[in-house]
Amino acid sequence: MSDASAPSERYRQGMATRRAVLGDSHVDRAQSASTEFDSPFQQLITEAAWGHVWSRPGWTKRERSIVTIALLAALGQDEEVAMHVRATANTGATREDVCEALLHVAIYAGVPAANHAIKIVKQVYAEMDAGRTA
């Protein structure tokens, strides 16, 4: 008989990938802040985003990081942009990679979206350079 509350293999893979990209402290904070209300959402993103998409073999974590930052910038998801820029320390995406991604955002999603994302990215890099994490 299987335990219905046991995490699925996709969840376990997702958690490993999520930790590798975002870092243990970020994931631990997210888990400790999880409530009964958002627990299903946390499970969904761990399995779907991290266990399925981010764990696929076709692209490197660096490549996924670059694309993710561009998409989040285009969508105006400021907090997520900042989180994924901090994650570049773990994915190998360089500042040059992020700059190139934001140039694409400017052309394909609009200058205001790229301009706003650049402001966020510069702030995150300044925090990273100063040894601070948010």
PDB file of N, CA, C and O in Angstrom, residues 14-73:
ATOM      1  N   GLY A  14      11.828  17.902  -8.538  1.00  0.00           N
ATOM      2  CA  GLY A  14      11.578  19.338  -8.554  1.00  0.00           C
ATOM      3  C   GLY A  14      12.209  20.044  -7.377  1.00  0.00           C
ATOM      4  O   GLY A  14      12.789  21.133  -7.515  1.00  0.00           O
ATOM      5  N   MET A  15      12.113  19.447  -6.214  1.00  0.00           N
ATOM      6  CA  MET A  15      12.704  20.067  -5.027  1.00  0.00           C
ATOM      7  C   MET A  15      14.225  20.121  -5.152  1.00  0.00           C
ATOM      8  O   MET A  15      14.853  21.125  -4.798  1.00  0.00           O
ATOM      9  N   ALA A  16      14.817  19.070  -5.688  1.00  0.00           N
ATOM     10  CA  ALA A  16      16.272  19.068  -5.880  1.00  0.00           C
ATOM     11  C   ALA A  16      16.686  20.156  -6.874  1.00  0.00           C
ATOM     12  O   ALA A  16      17.652  20.895  -6.630  1.00  0.00           O
ATOM     13  N   THR A  17      15.958  20.276  -7.964  1.00  0.00           N
ATOM     14  CA  THR A  17      16.265  21.294  -8.962  1.00  0.00           C
ATOM     15  C   THR A  17      16.004  22.688  -8.407  1.00  0.00           C
ATOM     16  O   THR A  17      16.819  23.605  -8.591  1.00  0.00           O
ATOM     17  N   ARG A  18      14.898  22.856  -7.718  1.00  0.00           N
ATOM     18  CA  ARG A  18      14.552  24.151  -7.121  1.00  0.00           C
ATOM     19  C   ARG A  18      15.656  24.600  -6.156  1.00  0.00           C
ATOM     20  O   ARG A  18      16.075  25.752  -6.183  1.00  0.00           O
ATOM     21  N   ARG A  19      16.137  23.679  -5.345  1.00  0.00           N
ATOM     22  CA  ARG A  19      17.214  24.005  -4.399  1.00  0.00           C
ATOM     23  C   ARG A  19      18.512  24.333  -5.138  1.00  0.00           C
ATOM     24  O   ARG A  19      19.240  25.244  -4.744  1.00  0.00           O
ATOM     25  N   ALA A  20      18.803  23.594  -6.207  1.00  0.00           N
ATOM     26  CA  ALA A  20      20.027  23.839  -6.973  1.00  0.00           C
ATOM     27  C   ALA A  20      20.006  25.217  -7.630  1.00  0.00           C
ATOM     28  O   ALA A  20      21.033  25.883  -7.714  1.00  0.00           O
ATOM     29  N   VAL A  21      18.835  25.659  -8.069  1.00  0.00           N
ATOM     30  CA  VAL A  21      18.722  26.940  -8.764  1.00  0.00           C
ATOM     31  C   VAL A  21      18.561  28.100  -7.787  1.00  0.00           C
ATOM     32  O   VAL A  21      19.282  29.097  -7.869  1.00  0.00           O
ATOM     33  N   LEU A  22      17.619  27.986  -6.864  1.00  0.00           N
ATOM     34  CA  LEU A  22      17.282  29.111  -5.986  1.00  0.00           C
ATOM     35  C   LEU A  22      18.067  29.123  -4.679  1.00  0.00           C
ATOM     36  O   LEU A  22      18.132  30.152  -4.013  1.00  0.00           O
ATOM     37  N   GLY A  23      18.625  27.986  -4.312  1.00  0.00           N
ATOM     38  CA  GLY A  23      19.380  27.893  -3.064  1.00  0.00           C
ATOM     39  C   GLY A  23      18.519  27.400  -1.910  1.00  0.00           C
ATOM     40  O   GLY A  23      17.309  27.627  -1.878  1.00  0.00           O
ATOM     41  N   ASP A  24      19.169  26.711  -0.995  1.00  0.00           N
ATOM     42  CA  ASP A  24      18.462  26.130   0.153  1.00  0.00           C
ATOM     43  C   ASP A  24      17.747  27.172   0.996  1.00  0.00           C
ATOM     44  O   ASP A  24      16.612  26.962   1.408  1.00  0.00           O
ATOM     45  N   SER A  25      18.390  28.307   1.251  1.00  0.00           N
ATOM     46  CA  SER A  25      17.777  29.284   2.151  1.00  0.00           C
ATOM     47  C   SER A  25      16.486  29.842   1.559  1.00  0.00           C
ATOM     48  O   SER A  25      15.500  30.010   2.279  1.00  0.00           O
ATOM     49  N   HIS A  26      16.468  30.095   0.248  1.00  0.00           N
ATOM     50  CA  HIS A  26      15.237  30.592  -0.381  1.00  0.00           C
ATOM     51  C   HIS A  26      14.121  29.548  -0.288  1.00  0.00           C
ATOM     52  O   HIS A  26      13.000  29.867   0.089  1.00  0.00           O
ATOM     53  N   VAL A  27      14.444  28.317  -0.634  1.00  0.00           N
ATOM     54  CA  VAL A  27      13.436  27.257  -0.623  1.00  0.00           C
ATOM     55  C   VAL A  27      12.961  26.990   0.804  1.00  0.00           C
ATOM     56  O   VAL A  27      11.758  26.815   1.041  1.00  0.00           O
ATOM     57  N   ASP A  28      13.881  26.985   1.748  1.00  0.00           N
ATOM     58  CA  ASP A  28      13.492  26.788   3.154  1.00  0.00           C
ATOM     59  C   ASP A  28      12.546  27.889   3.625  1.00  0.00           C
ATOM     60  O   ASP A  28      11.563  27.618   4.321  1.00  0.00           O
ATOM     61  N   ARG A  29      12.832  29.147   3.237  1.00  0.00           N
ATOM     62  CA  ARG A  29      11.935  30.262   3.600  1.00  0.00           C
ATOM     63  C   ARG A  29      10.555  30.067   2.981  1.00  0.00           C
ATOM     64  O   ARG A  29       9.538  30.275   3.633  1.00  0.00           O
ATOM     65  N   ALA A  30      10.516  29.681   1.717  1.00  0.00           N
ATOM     66  CA  ALA A  30       9.234  29.480   1.042  1.00  0.00           C
ATOM     67  C   ALA A  30       8.445  28.352   1.697  1.00  0.00           C
ATOM     68  O   ALA A  30       7.238  28.470   1.904  1.00  0.00           O
ATOM     69  N   GLN A  31       9.125  27.277   2.048  1.00  0.00           N
ATOM     70  CA  GLN A  31       8.441  26.157   2.686  1.00  0.00           C
ATOM     71  C   GLN A  31       7.941  26.524   4.074  1.00  0.00           C
ATOM     72  O   GLN A  31       6.834  26.135   4.457  1.00  0.00           O
ATOM     73  N   SER A  32       8.737  27.267   4.825  1.00  0.00           N
ATOM     74  CA  SER A  32       8.310  27.615   6.185  1.00  0.00           C
ATOM     75  C   SER A  32       7.160  28.613   6.164  1.00  0.00           C
ATOM     76  O   SER A  32       6.377  28.671   7.107  1.00  0.00           O
ATOM     77  N   ALA A  33       7.040  29.393   5.085  1.00  0.00           N
ATOM     78  CA  ALA A  33       5.940  30.353   4.969  1.00  0.00           C
ATOM     79  C   ALA A  33       4.681  29.720   4.386  1.00  0.00           C
ATOM     80  O   ALA A  33       3.616  30.329   4.387  1.00  0.00           O
ATOM     81  N   SER A  34       4.788  28.502   3.885  1.00  0.00           N
ATOM     82  CA  SER A  34       3.648  27.828   3.267  1.00  0.00           C
ATOM     83  C   SER A  34       2.576  27.509   4.312  1.00  0.00           C
ATOM     84  O   SER A  34       2.874  27.139   5.442  1.00  0.00           O
ATOM     85  N   THR A  35       1.344  27.682   3.897  1.00  0.00           N
ATOM     86  CA  THR A  35       0.201  27.394   4.764  1.00  0.00           C
ATOM     87  C   THR A  35      -0.670  26.336   4.104  1.00  0.00           C
ATOM     88  O   THR A  35      -0.417  25.931   2.961  1.00  0.00           O
ATOM     89  N   GLU A  36      -1.688  25.932   4.803  1.00  0.00           N
ATOM     90  CA  GLU A  36      -2.634  24.971   4.228  1.00  0.00           C
ATOM     91  C   GLU A  36      -3.241  25.535   2.940  1.00  0.00           C
ATOM     92  O   GLU A  36      -3.485  24.810   1.986  1.00  0.00           O
ATOM     93  N   PHE A  37      -3.428  26.854   2.908  1.00  0.00           N
ATOM     94  CA  PHE A  37      -4.033  27.502   1.742  1.00  0.00           C
ATOM     95  C   PHE A  37      -3.156  27.397   0.499  1.00  0.00           C
ATOM     96  O   PHE A  37      -3.636  27.077  -0.580  1.00  0.00           O
ATOM     97  N   ASP A  38      -1.849  27.704   0.631  1.00  0.00           N
ATOM     98  CA  ASP A  38      -1.000  27.730  -0.557  1.00  0.00           C
ATOM     99  C   ASP A  38      -0.163  26.465  -0.755  1.00  0.00           C
ATOM    100  O   ASP A  38       0.583  26.363  -1.718  1.00  0.00           O
ATOM    101  N   SER A  39      -0.324  25.503   0.116  1.00  0.00           N
ATOM    102  CA  SER A  39       0.413  24.250  -0.026  1.00  0.00           C
ATOM    103  C   SER A  39       0.168  23.569  -1.383  1.00  0.00           C
ATOM    104  O   SER A  39       1.119  23.107  -2.015  1.00  0.00           O
ATOM    105  N   PRO A  40      -1.075  23.518  -1.872  1.00  0.00           N
ATOM    106  CA  PRO A  40      -1.286  22.923  -3.201  1.00  0.00           C
ATOM    107  C   PRO A  40      -0.542  23.675  -4.311  1.00  0.00           C
ATOM    108  O   PRO A  40      -0.039  23.060  -5.251  1.00  0.00           O
ATOM    109  N   PHE A  41      -0.457  25.001  -4.183  1.00  0.00           N
ATOM    110  CA  PHE A  41       0.279  25.792  -5.169  1.00  0.00           C
ATOM    111  C   PHE A  41       1.765  25.475  -5.109  1.00  0.00           C
ATOM    112  O   PHE A  41       2.417  25.297  -6.141  1.00  0.00           O
ATOM    113  N   GLN A  42       2.316  25.388  -3.893  1.00  0.00           N
ATOM    114  CA  GLN A  42       3.729  25.055  -3.738  1.00  0.00           C
ATOM    115  C   GLN A  42       4.029  23.681  -4.342  1.00  0.00           C
ATOM    116  O   GLN A  42       5.054  23.495  -4.994  1.00  0.00           O
ATOM    117  N   GLN A  43       3.135  22.740  -4.141  1.00  0.00           N
ATOM    118  CA  GLN A  43       3.321  21.407  -4.720  1.00  0.00           C
ATOM    119  C   GLN A  43       3.279  21.488  -6.243  1.00  0.00           C
ATOM    120  O   GLN A  43       4.100  20.868  -6.931  1.00  0.00           O
ATOM    121  N   LEU A  44       2.324  22.249  -6.775  1.00  0.00           N
ATOM    122  CA  LEU A  44       2.196  22.398  -8.223  1.00  0.00           C
ATOM    123  C   LEU A  44       3.460  22.971  -8.847  1.00  0.00           C
ATOM    124  O   LEU A  44       3.991  22.413  -9.819  1.00  0.00           O
ATOM    125  N   ILE A  45       3.972  24.082  -8.299  1.00  0.00           N
ATOM    126  CA  ILE A  45       5.153  24.679  -8.928  1.00  0.00           C
ATOM    127  C   ILE A  45       6.387  23.805  -8.746  1.00  0.00           C
ATOM    128  O   ILE A  45       7.247  23.760  -9.624  1.00  0.00           O
ATOM    129  N   THR A  46       6.462  23.097  -7.628  1.00  0.00           N
ATOM    130  CA  THR A  46       7.611  22.215  -7.421  1.00  0.00           C
ATOM    131  C   THR A  46       7.585  21.072  -8.426  1.00  0.00           C
ATOM    132  O   THR A  46       8.617  20.737  -9.022  1.00  0.00           O
ATOM    133  N   GLU A  47       6.415  20.485  -8.640  1.00  0.00           N
ATOM    134  CA  GLU A  47       6.314  19.375  -9.591  1.00  0.00           C
ATOM    135  C   GLU A  47       6.376  19.852 -11.041  1.00  0.00           C
ATOM    136  O   GLU A  47       7.138  19.296 -11.842  1.00  0.00           O
ATOM    137  N   ALA A  48       5.579  20.857 -11.397  1.00  0.00           N
ATOM    138  CA  ALA A  48       5.456  21.259 -12.798  1.00  0.00           C
ATOM    139  C   ALA A  48       6.632  22.110 -13.266  1.00  0.00           C
ATOM    140  O   ALA A  48       7.298  21.769 -14.251  1.00  0.00           O
ATOM    141  N   ALA A  49       6.869  23.227 -12.580  1.00  0.00           N
ATOM    142  CA  ALA A  49       7.930  24.130 -13.035  1.00  0.00           C
ATOM    143  C   ALA A  49       9.311  23.522 -12.807  1.00  0.00           C
ATOM    144  O   ALA A  49      10.140  23.467 -13.710  1.00  0.00           O
ATOM    145  N   TRP A  50       9.543  23.069 -11.567  1.00  0.00           N
ATOM    146  CA  TRP A  50      10.889  22.597 -11.213  1.00  0.00           C
ATOM    147  C   TRP A  50      11.111  21.128 -11.540  1.00  0.00           C
ATOM    148  O   TRP A  50      12.182  20.758 -12.004  1.00  0.00           O
ATOM    149  N   GLY A  51      10.124  20.271 -11.309  1.00  0.00           N
ATOM    150  CA  GLY A  51      10.284  18.837 -11.538  1.00  0.00           C
ATOM    151  C   GLY A  51      10.140  18.439 -12.984  1.00  0.00           C
ATOM    152  O   GLY A  51      10.699  17.436 -13.420  1.00  0.00           O
ATOM    153  N   HIS A  52       9.382  19.222 -13.723  1.00  0.00           N
ATOM    154  CA  HIS A  52       9.189  18.879 -15.130  1.00  0.00           C
ATOM    155  C   HIS A  52      10.009  19.805 -16.037  1.00  0.00           C
ATOM    156  O   HIS A  52      10.956  19.367 -16.671  1.00  0.00           O
ATOM    157  N   VAL A  53       9.674  21.083 -16.089  1.00  0.00           N
ATOM    158  CA  VAL A  53      10.300  21.975 -17.054  1.00  0.00           C
ATOM    159  C   VAL A  53      11.780  22.230 -16.742  1.00  0.00           C
ATOM    160  O   VAL A  53      12.645  22.013 -17.597  1.00  0.00           O
ATOM    161  N   TRP A  54      12.090  22.682 -15.527  1.00  0.00           N
ATOM    162  CA  TRP A  54      13.482  23.002 -15.203  1.00  0.00           C
ATOM    163  C   TRP A  54      14.368  21.753 -15.137  1.00  0.00           C
ATOM    164  O   TRP A  54      15.591  21.863 -15.235  1.00  0.00           O
ATOM    165  N   SER A  55      13.797  20.582 -14.982  1.00  0.00           N
ATOM    166  CA  SER A  55      14.585  19.348 -14.879  1.00  0.00           C
ATOM    167  C   SER A  55      14.771  18.641 -16.217  1.00  0.00           C
ATOM    168  O   SER A  55      15.442  17.623 -16.288  1.00  0.00           O
ATOM    169  N   ARG A  56      14.194  19.175 -17.282  1.00  0.00           N
ATOM    170  CA  ARG A  56      14.340  18.546 -18.596  1.00  0.00           C
ATOM    171  C   ARG A  56      15.796  18.627 -19.064  1.00  0.00           C
ATOM    172  O   ARG A  56      16.494  19.594 -18.763  1.00  0.00           O
ATOM    173  N   PRO A  57      16.235  17.639 -19.839  1.00  0.00           N
ATOM    174  CA  PRO A  57      17.637  17.598 -20.254  1.00  0.00           C
ATOM    175  C   PRO A  57      17.979  18.476 -21.457  1.00  0.00           C
ATOM    176  O   PRO A  57      19.153  18.688 -21.744  1.00  0.00           O
ATOM    177  N   GLY A  58      17.009  19.019 -22.162  1.00  0.00           N
ATOM    178  CA  GLY A  58      17.273  19.726 -23.419  1.00  0.00           C
ATOM    179  C   GLY A  58      18.075  21.011 -23.299  1.00  0.00           C
ATOM    180  O   GLY A  58      18.830  21.359 -24.215  1.00  0.00           O
ATOM    181  N   TRP A  59      17.892  21.739 -22.217  1.00  0.00           N
ATOM    182  CA  TRP A  59      18.621  22.987 -21.995  1.00  0.00           C
ATOM    183  C   TRP A  59      19.367  22.913 -20.682  1.00  0.00           C
ATOM    184  O   TRP A  59      18.954  22.213 -19.758  1.00  0.00           O
ATOM    185  N   THR A  60      20.417  23.706 -20.584  1.00  0.00           N
ATOM    186  CA  THR A  60      21.147  23.824 -19.324  1.00  0.00           C
ATOM    187  C   THR A  60      20.381  24.748 -18.375  1.00  0.00           C
ATOM    188  O   THR A  60      19.482  25.488 -18.802  1.00  0.00           O
ATOM    189  N   LYS A  61      20.761  24.715 -17.126  1.00  0.00           N
ATOM    190  CA  LYS A  61      20.164  25.657 -16.165  1.00  0.00           C
ATOM    191  C   LYS A  61      20.479  27.094 -16.565  1.00  0.00           C
ATOM    192  O   LYS A  61      19.659  27.991 -16.381  1.00  0.00           O
ATOM    193  N   ARG A  62      21.646  27.322 -17.128  1.00  0.00           N
ATOM    194  CA  ARG A  62      22.009  28.660 -17.612  1.00  0.00           C
ATOM    195  C   ARG A  62      21.031  29.129 -18.681  1.00  0.00           C
ATOM    196  O   ARG A  62      20.516  30.249 -18.630  1.00  0.00           O
ATOM    197  N   GLU A  63      20.771  28.276 -19.663  1.00  0.00           N
ATOM    198  CA  GLU A  63      19.845  28.639 -20.738  1.00  0.00           C
ATOM    199  C   GLU A  63      18.435  28.890 -20.202  1.00  0.00           C
ATOM    200  O   GLU A  63      17.784  29.867 -20.586  1.00  0.00           O
ATOM    201  N   ARG A  64      17.972  28.023 -19.312  1.00  0.00           N
ATOM    202  CA  ARG A  64      16.639  28.212 -18.735  1.00  0.00           C
ATOM    203  C   ARG A  64      16.574  29.503 -17.930  1.00  0.00           C
ATOM    204  O   ARG A  64      15.564  30.205 -17.934  1.00  0.00           O
ATOM    205  N   SER A  65      17.656  29.818 -17.241  1.00  0.00           N
ATOM    206  CA  SER A  65      17.725  31.030 -16.446  1.00  0.00           C
ATOM    207  C   SER A  65      17.575  32.267 -17.329  1.00  0.00           C
ATOM    208  O   SER A  65      16.801  33.186 -17.019  1.00  0.00           O
ATOM    209  N   ILE A  66      18.284  32.307 -18.433  1.00  0.00           N
ATOM    210  CA  ILE A  66      18.242  33.447 -19.356  1.00  0.00           C
ATOM    211  C   ILE A  66      16.827  33.632 -19.905  1.00  0.00           C
ATOM    212  O   ILE A  66      16.278  34.745 -19.903  1.00  0.00           O
ATOM    213  N   VAL A  67      16.234  32.554 -20.372  1.00  0.00           N
ATOM    214  CA  VAL A  67      14.885  32.624 -20.944  1.00  0.00           C
ATOM    215  C   VAL A  67      13.872  33.036 -19.874  1.00  0.00           C
ATOM    216  O   VAL A  67      12.988  33.868 -20.128  1.00  0.00           O
ATOM    217  N   THR A  68      14.011  32.492 -18.681  1.00  0.00           N
ATOM    218  CA  THR A  68      13.088  32.812 -17.596  1.00  0.00           C
ATOM    219  C   THR A  68      13.154  34.287 -17.240  1.00  0.00           C
ATOM    220  O   THR A  68      12.118  34.949 -17.077  1.00  0.00           O
ATOM    221  N   ILE A  69      14.357  34.829 -17.128  1.00  0.00           N
ATOM    222  CA  ILE A  69      14.507  36.249 -16.802  1.00  0.00           C
ATOM    223  C   ILE A  69      13.864  37.105 -17.894  1.00  0.00           C
ATOM    224  O   ILE A  69      13.155  38.076 -17.594  1.00  0.00           O
ATOM    225  N   ALA A  70      14.077  36.767 -19.151  1.00  0.00           N
ATOM    226  CA  ALA A  70      13.482  37.540 -20.244  1.00  0.00           C
ATOM    227  C   ALA A  70      11.955  37.484 -20.185  1.00  0.00           C
ATOM    228  O   ALA A  70      11.286  38.518 -20.319  1.00  0.00           O
ATOM    229  N   LEU A  71      11.414  36.295 -19.977  1.00  0.00           N
ATOM    230  CA  LEU A  71       9.957  36.170 -19.911  1.00  0.00           C
ATOM    231  C   LEU A  71       9.376  36.939 -18.736  1.00  0.00           C
ATOM    232  O   LEU A  71       8.368  37.651 -18.872  1.00  0.00           O
ATOM    233  N   LEU A  72       9.998  36.826 -17.586  1.00  0.00           N
ATOM    234  CA  LEU A  72       9.495  37.519 -16.402  1.00  0.00           C
ATOM    235  C   LEU A  72       9.595  39.030 -16.574  1.00  0.00           C
ATOM    236  O   LEU A  72       8.689  39.775 -16.158  1.00  0.00           O
ATOM    237  N   ALA A  73      10.672  39.497 -17.188  1.00  0.00           N
ATOM    238  CA  ALA A  73      10.815  40.933 -17.450  1.00  0.00           C
ATOM    239  C   ALA A  73       9.720  41.404 -18.410  1.00  0.00           C
ATOM    240  O   ALA A  73       9.104  42.450 -18.189  1.00  0.00           O
TER     241      ALA A  73
END
